[in-house]
């Protein structure tokens, strides 16, 4: 049975609802990880709160019509976060829950690295990192040219800050005054070879984007009320500049034994731990 | 093997970036590139290692641990990696620069072409995930890396078959003056050619086994497959010779033409690469220029964006698995 998405909106219970959405996203991602016995689960658990606010609050979408012309575009530049993104698409009602059983398997619509031609709601084929923000500039220019008021969100990893193309796009977006472009940067301090700052130092990030002409916010990406406020402020900001929200996130968030595990590009998860992690989330839900 | 909880059946999974191409039970050696580079570096102070956030995934971390003062982490910035490797070479160092084959050949191409190759600088580009060695889809499948690199004047291209060959290639390309593109197998790398007393020589094709009916001309992991095909067909189907061509550029045209024109055999070029612009077309051109036109077939990846999925499935589907090759050969011989 598909889990029906909870009502989406701005009620008194919004934060509580979003926290349920976020944990649902975490559960779906864990179930997909179990299918393959591996995956970028540390990243998925870390970014679940951001995706919950995006998909269950901020984005204009029609779940049954993923290519609706009026939709906000959400670009998954870091294609390896597909596992997290599919979980959000399930929670938003865009793909059916039962499909997570096929994650990464032959013939699946949910390949391990996100691709536009495979998955409804997937705008680009990310994965060759550092391309999303460049594409987002073009889509934002195109939307403005068409007088389409939709936003372009580009979700990206902190590793993508290393690529020159990211900064070409950053300069271009400011030059063109792309107020319809919102970049979301997941600063989880992790890259393939180790801790981000040891790979290529990108701080001070707030100041860097500001110097490039962007409206910048930096928040705890696992503090739902801060994430929510940042999304709202990014959309409502009046100046004609591109917007970036820098999210400091914790890999493994929501599952203490994974939060504490040694951090790696691939966090180790033993075969019996997928269900244990889900049980941790279930227990938390029961208390709320 | 992962098991589907509801059906209890083993499930074919997308091979992770850390996976090995070795088959179950195959003899392997760990990180031959990293260990071989350390050995060369002990004798030569000018060797440096550089990577774009992929040392752990190209076995360069072995070098980084042994020689931290000669290791340069450039961040996930492939254009910078190649341009800076060129800069180091201009100052007298011999950089081994590593990333995935897609990112060197596609993202950093102009930097390789202009900074490194145009000045014939001494940079060795060593790239993991060559051809179809990951199920992550086109973003990570370097199906045309050889075609891209062959277009650069003066670029030496090597495509080793196994750990035994990688150990010999690393000192050989370090000794060679000029830019080199090396296709890298990393992690637990199969050991095959030691059984054939094989010796690598830069620029030389080597006949690994002889046979009367078919000549397979191959490079990289396809030589391992070709040898399996030869064994599988030895029972009476066909007598298959295998000519291994680890140096794709410059191509050992003399040996290839000599072998291909000997004995009226079916000539099959087998490569882990698109049918466009790789070893197959290089061999075809060499044969035609030499006035030879044997019956000629290619085992190669189609000119298409390939699917995501489990590697064994994909190798079967695109015709480069041992089983698929045996079927093709039988059809061509019929
Ligand atoms: C252009 C490019 N270069 C290299 C890679 C290989 N790669 C995949 S993920 C990754 C780490 C990048 O950092 P980040 O996305 O922040 O990693 P994570 O937080 O997921 O550990 C690298 C180098 C790639 N996919 N694309
Ligand atoms: Mg990261």
PDB file of N, CA, C and O in Angstrom, chain A residues 141-164:
ATOM      1  N   UNK A 141      17.091  31.753 -17.104  1.00  0.00           N
ATOM      2  CA  UNK A 141      17.020  32.725 -18.206  1.00  0.00           C
ATOM      3  C   UNK A 141      15.821  32.410 -19.100  1.00  0.00           C
ATOM      4  O   UNK A 141      15.076  33.308 -19.505  1.00  0.00           O
ATOM      5  N   UNK A 142      15.650  31.103 -19.393  1.00  0.00           N
ATOM      6  CA  UNK A 142      14.565  30.680 -20.273  1.00  0.00           C
ATOM      7  C   UNK A 142      13.204  30.972 -19.678  1.00  0.00           C
ATOM      8  O   UNK A 142      12.292  31.457 -20.373  1.00  0.00           O
ATOM      9  N   UNK A 143      13.043  30.701 -18.385  1.00  0.00           N
ATOM     10  CA  UNK A 143      11.754  30.962 -17.727  1.00  0.00           C
ATOM     11  C   UNK A 143      11.452  32.462 -17.738  1.00  0.00           C
ATOM     12  O   UNK A 143      10.328  32.883 -18.021  1.00  0.00           O
ATOM     13  N   UNK A 144      12.465  33.253 -17.436  1.00  0.00           N
ATOM     14  CA  UNK A 144      12.259  34.702 -17.418  1.00  0.00           C
ATOM     15  C   UNK A 144      11.869  35.194 -18.812  1.00  0.00           C
ATOM     16  O   UNK A 144      10.956  36.006 -18.966  1.00  0.00           O
ATOM     17  N   UNK A 145      12.527  34.639 -19.808  1.00  0.00           N
ATOM     18  CA  UNK A 145      12.243  35.019 -21.204  1.00  0.00           C
ATOM     19  C   UNK A 145      10.796  34.696 -21.576  1.00  0.00           C
ATOM     20  O   UNK A 145      10.163  35.411 -22.333  1.00  0.00           O
ATOM     21  N   UNK A 146      10.273  33.583 -21.009  1.00  0.00           N
ATOM     22  CA  UNK A 146       8.894  33.154 -21.314  1.00  0.00           C
ATOM     23  C   UNK A 146       7.869  33.813 -20.411  1.00  0.00           C
ATOM     24  O   UNK A 146       6.690  33.462 -20.469  1.00  0.00           O
ATOM     25  N   UNK A 147       8.330  34.677 -19.486  1.00  0.00           N
ATOM     26  CA  UNK A 147       7.442  35.243 -18.459  1.00  0.00           C
ATOM     27  C   UNK A 147       6.797  34.176 -17.602  1.00  0.00           C
ATOM     28  O   UNK A 147       5.654  34.326 -17.152  1.00  0.00           O
ATOM     29  N   UNK A 148       7.499  33.093 -17.385  1.00  0.00           N
ATOM     30  CA  UNK A 148       7.014  32.026 -16.508  1.00  0.00           C
ATOM     31  C   UNK A 148       7.568  32.305 -15.108  1.00  0.00           C
ATOM     32  O   UNK A 148       8.777  32.408 -14.933  1.00  0.00           O
ATOM     33  N   UNK A 149       6.689  32.481 -14.093  1.00  0.00           N
ATOM     34  CA  UNK A 149       7.161  32.891 -12.774  1.00  0.00           C
ATOM     35  C   UNK A 149       7.771  31.760 -11.925  1.00  0.00           C
ATOM     36  O   UNK A 149       8.092  31.982 -10.743  1.00  0.00           O
ATOM     37  N   UNK A 150       7.951  30.575 -12.489  1.00  0.00           N
ATOM     38  CA  UNK A 150       8.469  29.451 -11.690  1.00  0.00           C
ATOM     39  C   UNK A 150       9.902  29.704 -11.238  1.00  0.00           C
ATOM     40  O   UNK A 150      10.650  30.455 -11.866  1.00  0.00           O
ATOM     41  N   UNK A 151      10.268  29.053 -10.128  1.00  0.00           N
ATOM     42  CA  UNK A 151      11.644  29.101  -9.628  1.00  0.00           C
ATOM     43  C   UNK A 151      12.442  27.904 -10.156  1.00  0.00           C
ATOM     44  O   UNK A 151      11.869  26.836 -10.420  1.00  0.00           O
ATOM     45  N   UNK A 152      13.736  28.094 -10.271  1.00  0.00           N
ATOM     46  CA  UNK A 152      14.648  26.971 -10.513  1.00  0.00           C
ATOM     47  C   UNK A 152      15.456  26.760  -9.243  1.00  0.00           C
ATOM     48  O   UNK A 152      16.157  27.674  -8.787  1.00  0.00           O
ATOM     49  N   UNK A 153      15.330  25.578  -8.656  1.00  0.00           N
ATOM     50  CA  UNK A 153      16.145  25.212  -7.499  1.00  0.00           C
ATOM     51  C   UNK A 153      17.259  24.299  -7.989  1.00  0.00           C
ATOM     52  O   UNK A 153      16.988  23.329  -8.692  1.00  0.00           O
ATOM     53  N   UNK A 154      18.485  24.605  -7.640  1.00  0.00           N
ATOM     54  CA  UNK A 154      19.566  23.672  -7.964  1.00  0.00           C
ATOM     55  C   UNK A 154      20.136  23.109  -6.670  1.00  0.00           C
ATOM     56  O   UNK A 154      20.748  23.830  -5.877  1.00  0.00           O
ATOM     57  N   UNK A 155      19.911  21.810  -6.464  1.00  0.00           N
ATOM     58  CA  UNK A 155      20.449  21.152  -5.275  1.00  0.00           C
ATOM     59  C   UNK A 155      21.831  20.620  -5.604  1.00  0.00           C
ATOM     60  O   UNK A 155      22.033  19.949  -6.619  1.00  0.00           O
ATOM     61  N   UNK A 156      22.794  20.934  -4.758  1.00  0.00           N
ATOM     62  CA  UNK A 156      24.176  20.524  -5.043  1.00  0.00           C
ATOM     63  C   UNK A 156      24.925  20.173  -3.767  1.00  0.00           C
ATOM     64  O   UNK A 156      24.492  20.502  -2.662  1.00  0.00           O
ATOM     65  N   UNK A 157      26.043  19.482  -3.935  1.00  0.00           N
ATOM     66  CA  UNK A 157      26.840  19.048  -2.786  1.00  0.00           C
ATOM     67  C   UNK A 157      27.988  20.027  -2.551  1.00  0.00           C
ATOM     68  O   UNK A 157      28.322  20.830  -3.432  1.00  0.00           O
ATOM     69  N   UNK A 158      28.603  19.943  -1.386  1.00  0.00           N
ATOM     70  CA  UNK A 158      29.737  20.840  -1.122  1.00  0.00           C
ATOM     71  C   UNK A 158      30.939  20.497  -2.001  1.00  0.00           C
ATOM     72  O   UNK A 158      31.723  21.368  -2.360  1.00  0.00           O
ATOM     73  N   UNK A 159      31.050  19.226  -2.410  1.00  0.00           N
ATOM     74  CA  UNK A 159      32.135  18.868  -3.328  1.00  0.00           C
ATOM     75  C   UNK A 159      32.041  19.631  -4.639  1.00  0.00           C
ATOM     76  O   UNK A 159      33.058  19.952  -5.266  1.00  0.00           O
ATOM     77  N   UNK A 160      30.826  19.956  -5.041  1.00  0.00           N
ATOM     78  CA  UNK A 160      30.653  20.659  -6.315  1.00  0.00           C
ATOM     79  C   UNK A 160      31.174  22.089  -6.273  1.00  0.00           C
ATOM     80  O   UNK A 160      31.338  22.723  -7.323  1.00  0.00           O
ATOM     81  N   UNK A 161      31.440  22.576  -5.061  1.00  0.00           N
ATOM     82  CA  UNK A 161      32.037  23.913  -4.940  1.00  0.00           C
ATOM     83  C   UNK A 161      33.463  23.913  -5.474  1.00  0.00           C
ATOM     84  O   UNK A 161      34.040  24.971  -5.739  1.00  0.00           O
ATOM     85  N   UNK A 162      34.056  22.723  -5.631  1.00  0.00           N
ATOM     86  CA  UNK A 162      35.429  22.626  -6.148  1.00  0.00           C
ATOM     87  C   UNK A 162      35.488  22.916  -7.646  1.00  0.00           C
ATOM     88  O   UNK A 162      36.545  23.286  -8.162  1.00  0.00           O
ATOM     89  N   UNK A 163      34.397  22.661  -8.339  1.00  0.00           N
ATOM     90  CA  UNK A 163      34.425  22.742  -9.802  1.00  0.00           C
ATOM     91  C   UNK A 163      34.375  24.193 -10.268  1.00  0.00           C
ATOM     92  O   UNK A 163      33.529  24.973  -9.824  1.00  0.00           O
ATOM     93  N   UNK A 164      35.219  24.530 -11.213  1.00  0.00           N
ATOM     94  CA  UNK A 164      35.223  25.885 -11.770  1.00  0.00           C
ATOM     95  C   UNK A 164      33.888  26.277 -12.354  1.00  0.00           C
ATOM     96  O   UNK A 164      33.456  27.437 -12.244  1.00  0.00           O
TER      97      UNK A 164
END
